[in-house]
PDB file of C-alpha atoms in Angstrom:
ATOM      1  CA  MET A   1      13.085   2.917  19.052  1.00  0.00           C
ATOM      2  CA  THR A   2      16.243   4.548  17.730  1.00  0.00           C
ATOM      3  CA  ILE A   3      17.349   5.062  14.133  1.00  0.00           C
ATOM      4  CA  THR A   4      20.188   2.596  14.757  1.00  0.00           C
ATOM      5  CA  GLU A   5      17.702  -0.148  15.632  1.00  0.00           C
ATOM      6  CA  ARG A   6      15.763   0.482  12.440  1.00  0.00           C
ATOM      7  CA  VAL A   7      18.603   0.418   9.925  1.00  0.00           C
ATOM      8  CA  GLY A   8      18.567  -3.352   9.424  1.00  0.00           C
ATOM      9  CA  ARG A   9      14.994  -3.422   8.126  1.00  0.00           C
ATOM     10  CA  VAL A  10      14.436  -3.932   4.419  1.00  0.00           C
ATOM     11  CA  VAL A  11      11.165  -2.507   3.078  1.00  0.00           C
ATOM     12  CA  VAL A  12       9.629  -2.788  -0.399  1.00  0.00           C
ATOM     13  CA  VAL A  13       7.145  -0.044  -1.337  1.00  0.00           C
ATOM     14  CA  THR A  14       5.185  -0.517  -4.560  1.00  0.00           C
ATOM     15  CA  GLY A  15       3.819   2.476  -6.433  1.00  0.00           C
ATOM     16  CA  ALA A  16       6.625   4.495  -4.872  1.00  0.00           C
ATOM     17  CA  GLY A  17       6.992   6.966  -7.738  1.00  0.00           C
ATOM     18  CA  SER A  18       4.280   9.392  -6.652  1.00  0.00           C
ATOM     19  CA  GLY A  19       1.487  10.189  -4.228  1.00  0.00           C
ATOM     20  CA  LEU A  20       1.104   8.115  -1.102  1.00  0.00           C
ATOM     21  CA  GLY A  21       3.823   5.710  -2.198  1.00  0.00           C
ATOM     22  CA  ARG A  22       6.308   8.542  -2.450  1.00  0.00           C
ATOM     23  CA  ALA A  23       5.258   9.948   0.934  1.00  0.00           C
ATOM     24  CA  MET A  24       5.523   6.568   2.638  1.00  0.00           C
ATOM     25  CA  ALA A  25       8.851   5.731   1.029  1.00  0.00           C
ATOM     26  CA  ARG A  26      10.399   9.041   2.080  1.00  0.00           C
ATOM     27  CA  GLY A  27       9.030   8.674   5.597  1.00  0.00           C
ATOM     28  CA  LEU A  28      10.572   5.218   5.858  1.00  0.00           C
ATOM     29  CA  LEU A  29      13.907   6.475   4.562  1.00  0.00           C
ATOM     30  CA  ASP A  30      13.838   9.295   7.109  1.00  0.00           C
ATOM     31  CA  ALA A  31      13.154   6.701   9.822  1.00  0.00           C
ATOM     32  CA  GLY A  32      16.342   4.831   8.931  1.00  0.00           C
ATOM     33  CA  HIS A  33      15.070   1.918   6.845  1.00  0.00           C
ATOM     34  CA  HIS A  34      16.441   0.510   3.595  1.00  0.00           C
ATOM     35  CA  VAL A  35      13.661   1.134   1.086  1.00  0.00           C
ATOM     36  CA  VAL A  36      13.244  -0.579  -2.286  1.00  0.00           C
ATOM     37  CA  LEU A  37      11.263   1.762  -4.528  1.00  0.00           C
ATOM     38  CA  ALA A  38       9.156  -0.230  -6.989  1.00  0.00           C
ATOM     39  CA  GLY A  39       6.994   1.091  -9.809  1.00  0.00           C
ATOM     40  CA  ARG A  40       6.728   1.350 -13.571  1.00  0.00           C
ATOM     41  CA  ASN A  41       8.414   4.730 -14.041  1.00  0.00           C
ATOM     42  CA  SER A  42      12.105   4.683 -13.133  1.00  0.00           C
ATOM     43  CA  VAL A  43      12.428   8.470 -13.464  1.00  0.00           C
ATOM     44  CA  SER A  44       9.659   9.020 -10.915  1.00  0.00           C
ATOM     45  CA  LEU A  45      11.200   6.413  -8.620  1.00  0.00           C
ATOM     46  CA  GLU A  46      14.560   8.187  -8.796  1.00  0.00           C
ATOM     47  CA  GLY A  47      12.750  11.385  -7.891  1.00  0.00           C
ATOM     48  CA  THR A  48      11.338   9.729  -4.803  1.00  0.00           C
ATOM     49  CA  GLY A  49      14.720   8.404  -3.737  1.00  0.00           C
ATOM     50  CA  GLY A  50      16.449  11.702  -4.341  1.00  0.00           C
ATOM     51  CA  GLY A  51      19.844  10.025  -4.270  1.00  0.00           C
ATOM     52  CA  HIS A  52      19.345   8.729  -0.722  1.00  0.00           C
ATOM     53  CA  GLU A  53      21.971   6.149   0.189  1.00  0.00           C
ATOM     54  CA  ARG A  54      19.374   3.700   1.526  1.00  0.00           C
ATOM     55  CA  ALA A  55      16.999   4.017  -1.449  1.00  0.00           C
ATOM     56  CA  VAL A  56      17.105   1.328  -4.142  1.00  0.00           C
ATOM     57  CA  VAL A  57      15.151   1.779  -7.378  1.00  0.00           C
ATOM     58  CA  ILE A  58      13.797  -1.359  -9.070  1.00  0.00           C
ATOM     59  CA  PRO A  59      11.251  -0.773 -11.865  1.00  0.00           C
ATOM     60  CA  ALA A  60       8.432  -3.310 -11.774  1.00  0.00           C
ATOM     61  CA  ASP A  61       4.880  -3.874 -12.992  1.00  0.00           C
ATOM     62  CA  VAL A  62       2.867  -5.399 -10.136  1.00  0.00           C
ATOM     63  CA  SER A  63       0.310  -6.882 -12.544  1.00  0.00           C
ATOM     64  CA  SER A  64       3.000  -9.067 -14.172  1.00  0.00           C
ATOM     65  CA  PRO A  65       4.032 -12.270 -12.346  1.00  0.00           C
ATOM     66  CA  GLU A  66       7.388 -12.277 -14.105  1.00  0.00           C
ATOM     67  CA  SER A  67       8.135  -8.658 -13.248  1.00  0.00           C
ATOM     68  CA  VAL A  68       7.133  -9.164  -9.607  1.00  0.00           C
ATOM     69  CA  HIS A  69       9.318 -12.260  -9.347  1.00  0.00           C
ATOM     70  CA  ARG A  70      12.312 -10.333 -10.706  1.00  0.00           C
ATOM     71  CA  LEU A  71      11.659  -7.550  -8.193  1.00  0.00           C
ATOM     72  CA  PHE A  72      11.789  -9.819  -5.154  1.00  0.00           C
ATOM     73  CA  THR A  73      14.675 -11.882  -6.521  1.00  0.00           C
ATOM     74  CA  SER A  74      16.631  -8.627  -6.798  1.00  0.00           C
ATOM     75  CA  VAL A  75      15.712  -7.735  -3.204  1.00  0.00           C
ATOM     76  CA  THR A  76      17.008 -11.010  -1.797  1.00  0.00           C
ATOM     77  CA  GLU A  77      20.138 -10.899  -3.944  1.00  0.00           C
ATOM     78  CA  ARG A  78      20.949  -7.428  -2.622  1.00  0.00           C
ATOM     79  CA  PHE A  79      19.867  -7.676   1.025  1.00  0.00           C
ATOM     80  CA  GLY A  80      19.465 -11.369   1.773  1.00  0.00           C
ATOM     81  CA  ARG A  81      16.065 -10.810   3.417  1.00  0.00           C
ATOM     82  CA  LEU A  82      12.817  -8.858   3.384  1.00  0.00           C
ATOM     83  CA  ASP A  83      11.262  -7.397   6.523  1.00  0.00           C
ATOM     84  CA  VAL A  84       8.308  -5.387   5.221  1.00  0.00           C
ATOM     85  CA  LEU A  85       6.188  -5.158   2.075  1.00  0.00           C
ATOM     86  CA  VAL A  86       3.994  -2.095   1.572  1.00  0.00           C
ATOM     87  CA  ASN A  87       1.482  -2.963  -1.162  1.00  0.00           C
ATOM     88  CA  ASN A  88       0.595   0.536  -2.322  1.00  0.00           C
ATOM     89  CA  ALA A  89       0.423   0.425  -6.132  1.00  0.00           C
ATOM     90  CA  GLY A  90      -3.032   0.945  -7.591  1.00  0.00           C
ATOM     91  CA  THR A  91      -5.362   2.967  -9.777  1.00  0.00           C
ATOM     92  CA  PHE A  92      -8.799   4.555  -9.528  1.00  0.00           C
ATOM     93  CA  GLY A  93      -9.874   2.841 -12.726  1.00  0.00           C
ATOM     94  CA  PRO A  94     -12.964   3.683 -14.826  1.00  0.00           C
ATOM     95  CA  SER A  95     -15.767   5.926 -13.624  1.00  0.00           C
ATOM     96  CA  GLY A  96     -19.365   5.006 -14.318  1.00  0.00           C
ATOM     97  CA  SER A  97     -22.192   2.737 -13.255  1.00  0.00           C
ATOM     98  CA  VAL A  98     -21.717  -1.009 -13.654  1.00  0.00           C
ATOM     99  CA  ASP A  99     -23.403  -1.116 -17.076  1.00  0.00           C
ATOM    100  CA  GLU A 100     -21.090   1.619 -18.396  1.00  0.00           C
ATOM    101  CA  ILE A 101     -17.747   0.045 -17.445  1.00  0.00           C
ATOM    102  CA  ASP A 102     -15.626  -1.422 -20.216  1.00  0.00           C
ATOM    103  CA  PRO A 103     -14.531  -5.004 -19.360  1.00  0.00           C
ATOM    104  CA  GLU A 104     -10.932  -4.257 -20.314  1.00  0.00           C
ATOM    105  CA  ALA A 105     -10.866  -1.288 -17.935  1.00  0.00           C
ATOM    106  CA  TRP A 106     -12.373  -3.513 -15.228  1.00  0.00           C
ATOM    107  CA  ASN A 107      -9.684  -6.150 -15.748  1.00  0.00           C
ATOM    108  CA  ALA A 108      -6.913  -3.556 -15.703  1.00  0.00           C
ATOM    109  CA  THR A 109      -8.196  -2.137 -12.403  1.00  0.00           C
ATOM    110  CA  VAL A 110      -8.422  -5.564 -10.775  1.00  0.00           C
ATOM    111  CA  ALA A 111      -4.958  -6.447 -12.107  1.00  0.00           C
ATOM    112  CA  ALA A 112      -3.376  -3.359 -10.550  1.00  0.00           C
ATOM    113  CA  ASN A 113      -5.345  -3.144  -7.307  1.00  0.00           C
ATOM    114  CA  LEU A 114      -5.926  -6.775  -6.355  1.00  0.00           C
ATOM    115  CA  THR A 115      -3.869  -9.180  -8.440  1.00  0.00           C
ATOM    116  CA  GLY A 116      -0.808  -6.981  -7.879  1.00  0.00           C
ATOM    117  CA  VAL A 117      -1.273  -7.208  -4.115  1.00  0.00           C
ATOM    118  CA  PHE A 118      -1.577 -10.991  -4.398  1.00  0.00           C
ATOM    119  CA  LEU A 119       1.499 -11.370  -6.598  1.00  0.00           C
ATOM    120  CA  CYS A 120       3.695  -9.216  -4.365  1.00  0.00           C
ATOM    121  CA  ALA A 121       2.433 -10.859  -1.177  1.00  0.00           C
ATOM    122  CA  ARG A 122       3.030 -14.285  -2.732  1.00  0.00           C
ATOM    123  CA  GLU A 123       6.687 -13.530  -3.373  1.00  0.00           C
ATOM    124  CA  ALA A 124       7.167 -11.746  -0.034  1.00  0.00           C
ATOM    125  CA  ILE A 125       5.657 -14.577   1.997  1.00  0.00           C
ATOM    126  CA  ARG A 126       7.900 -17.136   0.326  1.00  0.00           C
ATOM    127  CA  ILE A 127      10.897 -15.097   1.457  1.00  0.00           C
ATOM    128  CA  MET A 128       9.567 -14.361   4.949  1.00  0.00           C
ATOM    129  CA  LYS A 129       8.757 -18.009   5.670  1.00  0.00           C
ATOM    130  CA  THR A 130      12.268 -19.250   5.012  1.00  0.00           C
ATOM    131  CA  GLN A 131      14.577 -16.415   6.085  1.00  0.00           C
ATOM    132  CA  ASP A 132      16.406 -16.385   9.397  1.00  0.00           C
ATOM    133  CA  PRO A 133      15.053 -14.876  11.545  1.00  0.00           C
ATOM    134  CA  ARG A 134      11.797 -15.696   9.832  1.00  0.00           C
ATOM    135  CA  GLY A 135       8.688 -13.565   9.515  1.00  0.00           C
ATOM    136  CA  GLY A 136       7.861 -10.050   8.449  1.00  0.00           C
ATOM    137  CA  ARG A 137       5.074  -7.556   7.965  1.00  0.00           C
ATOM    138  CA  ILE A 138       2.820  -6.838   4.989  1.00  0.00           C
ATOM    139  CA  ILE A 139       0.829  -3.597   4.821  1.00  0.00           C
ATOM    140  CA  ASN A 140      -1.850  -3.370   2.153  1.00  0.00           C
ATOM    141  CA  ASN A 141      -3.197  -0.006   1.027  1.00  0.00           C
ATOM    142  CA  GLY A 142      -6.949  -0.466   1.086  1.00  0.00           C
ATOM    143  CA  SER A 143      -9.338   2.462   0.898  1.00  0.00           C
ATOM    144  CA  LEU A 144     -12.452   3.785   2.547  1.00  0.00           C
ATOM    145  CA  SER A 145     -14.052   2.306  -0.571  1.00  0.00           C
ATOM    146  CA  ALA A 146     -13.179  -1.115   0.845  1.00  0.00           C
ATOM    147  CA  HIS A 147     -16.039  -0.397   3.245  1.00  0.00           C
ATOM    148  CA  THR A 148     -18.273   2.234   1.605  1.00  0.00           C
ATOM    149  CA  PRO A 149     -18.144   3.129  -2.121  1.00  0.00           C
ATOM    150  CA  ARG A 150     -18.374   6.445  -3.840  1.00  0.00           C
ATOM    151  CA  PRO A 151     -20.846   6.703  -6.727  1.00  0.00           C
ATOM    152  CA  ASP A 152     -19.675   5.320 -10.094  1.00  0.00           C
ATOM    153  CA  SER A 153     -16.686   3.432  -8.663  1.00  0.00           C
ATOM    154  CA  ALA A 154     -17.635  -0.226  -9.090  1.00  0.00           C
ATOM    155  CA  ALA A 155     -14.279  -1.464 -10.392  1.00  0.00           C
ATOM    156  CA  TYR A 156     -12.226   0.383  -7.778  1.00  0.00           C
ATOM    157  CA  THR A 157     -14.590  -0.529  -4.944  1.00  0.00           C
ATOM    158  CA  ALA A 158     -14.772  -4.207  -5.866  1.00  0.00           C
ATOM    159  CA  SER A 159     -10.997  -4.452  -6.126  1.00  0.00           C
ATOM    160  CA  LYS A 160     -10.551  -2.841  -2.700  1.00  0.00           C
ATOM    161  CA  HIS A 161     -13.121  -5.162  -1.138  1.00  0.00           C
ATOM    162  CA  GLY A 162     -10.981  -7.949  -2.571  1.00  0.00           C
ATOM    163  CA  VAL A 163      -7.931  -6.485  -0.848  1.00  0.00           C
ATOM    164  CA  SER A 164      -9.793  -6.703   2.465  1.00  0.00           C
ATOM    165  CA  GLY A 165     -10.432 -10.424   2.001  1.00  0.00           C
ATOM    166  CA  LEU A 166      -6.860 -11.041   0.907  1.00  0.00           C
ATOM    167  CA  THR A 167      -5.507  -9.122   3.905  1.00  0.00           C
ATOM    168  CA  LYS A 168      -7.504 -11.293   6.302  1.00  0.00           C
ATOM    169  CA  SER A 169      -6.384 -14.494   4.569  1.00  0.00           C
ATOM    170  CA  ILE A 170      -2.719 -13.462   4.654  1.00  0.00           C
ATOM    171  CA  SER A 171      -3.015 -12.515   8.319  1.00  0.00           C
ATOM    172  CA  LEU A 172      -4.548 -15.891   9.170  1.00  0.00           C
ATOM    173  CA  ASP A 173      -2.247 -18.033   7.041  1.00  0.00           C
ATOM    174  CA  GLY A 174       0.877 -16.130   8.082  1.00  0.00           C
ATOM    175  CA  ARG A 175       0.451 -16.414  11.841  1.00  0.00           C
ATOM    176  CA  GLU A 176       2.433 -19.615  12.344  1.00  0.00           C
ATOM    177  CA  PHE A 177       5.318 -18.134  10.338  1.00  0.00           C
ATOM    178  CA  ASP A 178       5.473 -14.825  12.274  1.00  0.00           C
ATOM    179  CA  ILE A 179       4.039 -12.907   9.330  1.00  0.00           C
ATOM    180  CA  CYS A 180       1.676 -10.042  10.173  1.00  0.00           C
ATOM    181  CA  CYS A 181      -0.650  -8.427   7.656  1.00  0.00           C
ATOM    182  CA  SER A 182      -2.430  -5.099   8.036  1.00  0.00           C
ATOM    183  CA  GLN A 183      -4.711  -3.013   5.863  1.00  0.00           C
ATOM    184  CA  ILE A 184      -4.535   0.766   6.040  1.00  0.00           C
ATOM    185  CA  ASP A 185      -7.642   2.511   4.710  1.00  0.00           C
ATOM    186  CA  ILE A 186      -6.932   6.103   3.709  1.00  0.00           C
ATOM    187  CA  GLY A 187      -9.501   8.800   3.122  1.00  0.00           C
ATOM    188  CA  ASN A 188      -8.731  12.015   1.212  1.00  0.00           C
ATOM    189  CA  ALA A 189      -4.978  12.282   1.616  1.00  0.00           C
ATOM    190  CA  ALA A 190      -3.866  15.242  -0.494  1.00  0.00           C
ATOM    191  CA  THR A 191      -2.084  13.771  -3.533  1.00  0.00           C
ATOM    192  CA  ASP A 192      -2.211  14.375  -7.286  1.00  0.00           C
ATOM    193  CA  MET A 193      -4.704  11.502  -7.630  1.00  0.00           C
ATOM    194  CA  THR A 194      -7.118  13.168  -5.199  1.00  0.00           C
ATOM    195  CA  ALA A 195      -6.542  16.774  -6.270  1.00  0.00           C
ATOM    196  CA  GLY A 196     -10.072  17.191  -7.608  1.00  0.00           C
ATOM    197  CA  ILE A 197     -11.726  16.118  -4.361  1.00  0.00           C
ATOM    198  CA  GLY A 198     -10.732  19.352  -2.642  1.00  0.00           C
ATOM    199  CA  HIS A 199     -12.685  21.288  -5.291  1.00  0.00           C
ATOM    200  CA  SER A 200     -15.591  19.055  -6.240  1.00  0.00           C
ATOM    201  CA  ALA A 201     -16.480  15.506  -5.223  1.00  0.00           C
ATOM    202  CA  ARG A 202     -19.655  13.703  -6.214  1.00  0.00           C
ATOM    203  CA  GLN A 203     -21.847  12.738  -3.266  1.00  0.00           C
ATOM    204  CA  SER A 204     -24.247   9.825  -2.901  1.00  0.00           C
ATOM    205  CA  ASP A 205     -27.259  12.079  -3.496  1.00  0.00           C
ATOM    206  CA  GLY A 206     -25.892  13.174  -6.878  1.00  0.00           C
ATOM    207  CA  THR A 207     -24.673  16.590  -5.752  1.00  0.00           C
ATOM    208  CA  THR A 208     -21.057  17.701  -5.780  1.00  0.00           C
ATOM    209  CA  LYS A 209     -19.171  19.583  -3.111  1.00  0.00           C
ATOM    210  CA  PRO A 210     -15.559  20.088  -2.013  1.00  0.00           C
ATOM    211  CA  GLU A 211     -14.226  17.704   0.611  1.00  0.00           C
ATOM    212  CA  PRO A 212     -11.405  18.259   3.103  1.00  0.00           C
ATOM    213  CA  THR A 213      -8.034  16.599   2.619  1.00  0.00           C
ATOM    214  CA  PHE A 214      -5.010  16.010   4.852  1.00  0.00           C
ATOM    215  CA  ASP A 215      -1.247  15.902   4.498  1.00  0.00           C
ATOM    216  CA  PRO A 216      -0.016  12.450   3.344  1.00  0.00           C
ATOM    217  CA  ARG A 217       2.955  12.707   5.714  1.00  0.00           C
ATOM    218  CA  HIS A 218       0.540  11.557   8.427  1.00  0.00           C
ATOM    219  CA  VAL A 219       0.027   8.336   6.456  1.00  0.00           C
ATOM    220  CA  ALA A 220       3.803   7.931   6.274  1.00  0.00           C
ATOM    221  CA  ASP A 221       4.118   8.466  10.028  1.00  0.00           C
ATOM    222  CA  THR A 222       1.438   5.844  10.635  1.00  0.00           C
ATOM    223  CA  VAL A 223       3.211   3.277   8.464  1.00  0.00           C
ATOM    224  CA  VAL A 224       6.489   3.934  10.281  1.00  0.00           C
ATOM    225  CA  GLN A 225       4.726   3.256  13.588  1.00  0.00           C
ATOM    226  CA  LEU A 226       3.198   0.023  12.280  1.00  0.00           C
ATOM    227  CA  ILE A 227       6.610  -1.195  11.202  1.00  0.00           C
ATOM    228  CA  ASP A 228       8.030  -0.432  14.639  1.00  0.00           C
ATOM    229  CA  LEU A 229       5.699  -3.002  16.223  1.00  0.00           C
ATOM    230  CA  PRO A 230       7.150  -6.407  17.154  1.00  0.00           C
ATOM    231  CA  LEU A 231       5.904  -9.387  15.141  1.00  0.00           C
ATOM    232  CA  ASP A 232       3.818 -10.701  18.035  1.00  0.00           C
ATOM    233  CA  VAL A 233       1.581  -7.648  17.569  1.00  0.00           C
ATOM    234  CA  ASN A 234      -0.654  -6.974  14.576  1.00  0.00           C
ATOM    235  CA  VAL A 235      -3.058  -4.205  13.585  1.00  0.00           C
ATOM    236  CA  PRO A 236      -5.490  -5.930  11.201  1.00  0.00           C
ATOM    237  CA  THR A 237      -7.143  -2.726   9.962  1.00  0.00           C
ATOM    238  CA  LEU A 238      -6.479   0.960  10.448  1.00  0.00           C
ATOM    239  CA  THR A 239      -8.395   3.929   9.051  1.00  0.00           C
ATOM    240  CA  ILE A 240      -6.807   7.353   8.642  1.00  0.00           C
ATOM    241  CA  MET A 241      -8.847  10.134   7.070  1.00  0.00           C
ATOM    242  CA  ALA A 242      -9.600  13.821   6.925  1.00  0.00           C
ATOM    243  CA  ASN A 243     -11.667  14.393  10.047  1.00  0.00           C
ATOM    244  CA  ARG A 244     -14.464  16.342   8.363  1.00  0.00           C
ATOM    245  CA  MET A 245     -14.901  14.249   5.241  1.00  0.00           C
ATOM    246  CA  PRO A 246     -18.379  12.717   4.817  1.00  0.00           C
ATOM    247  CA  TYR A 247     -17.679   9.092   5.714  1.00  0.00           C
ATOM    248  CA  VAL A 248     -19.093   8.293   9.153  1.00  0.00           C
ATOM    249  CA  GLY A 249     -22.103  10.588   9.015  1.00  0.00           C
ATOM    250  CA  ARG A 250     -20.264  13.838   9.650  1.00  0.00           C
ATOM    251  CA  GLY A 251     -19.852  16.754   7.288  1.00  0.00           C
TER     252      GLY A 251
END
C-alpha cells in the first residue's frame, strides 16, 4: 500500500502525549495518515506532533463523557469521518495487594483504563455506523496483564481484563456495520512508564530482577500494519513483547 492510498484515513490516538501513544502517533503520521492527538497535556501533544501538517492536537480527558464527546465532535467537524480509533490512554494505578488499595485510586484506574476505552469507543462507533462509506477500526491497548498479572497490580490487571471483554463485545457488535476491533497486548516496550523494569522488576516469587525491553517503534509498525488491513479482515488479539521477558515460561 502506498502513502497516497493512506492519506485519506483519519486516526484518533488517545494518550498521544508520551510513551507508546507518542510512538504510535508518529508512526502513523510517517505512514501518511491524518492523526488526531488526544490527551490531557496540550504541550506534550504538541511535542508529539512536532508541527506536522497532518497532526491535529485536541486536548481531552478520556474519563469524562463530556470531554470525549467534544473530542469526537471536533473530529467530525474537521474531517467529516473517522477511520480508526487507537484507545491507548491509561495508567498503571496503585501498587499493592487488594487490601492495601485505596478505593479512590481503584476508581481512578478503572476510569482511565476501562471507562475511557468505553467512552471513546462509544463515540467512535456512532460515527462509524453512519458515515459513508461506513465502518472503521478500533485498536485497544491491552496489556500482558490482561492475561497474567504482575504482583501487586490488582487495579491495573482488573481494568485490563475489562478491556479484553469490551474488545470482544465491540468486535461482535460491530461486525454488521463493518467495524473491526482488535486488542494489542504489549510487554516491556521501553518507555518512561516502564523505565524501572529494565533495572528491577518484581517477580511472582517475591524476588526482583531486571527484565529486557524493546523499542516502541515496533509497536507503532504493528499498528500501521493493522490499519492497512481491509475491513473484512480482523485481528482480535495480538501480543508483542520483549522476547526474553518472563511471560511464557522463558527467562
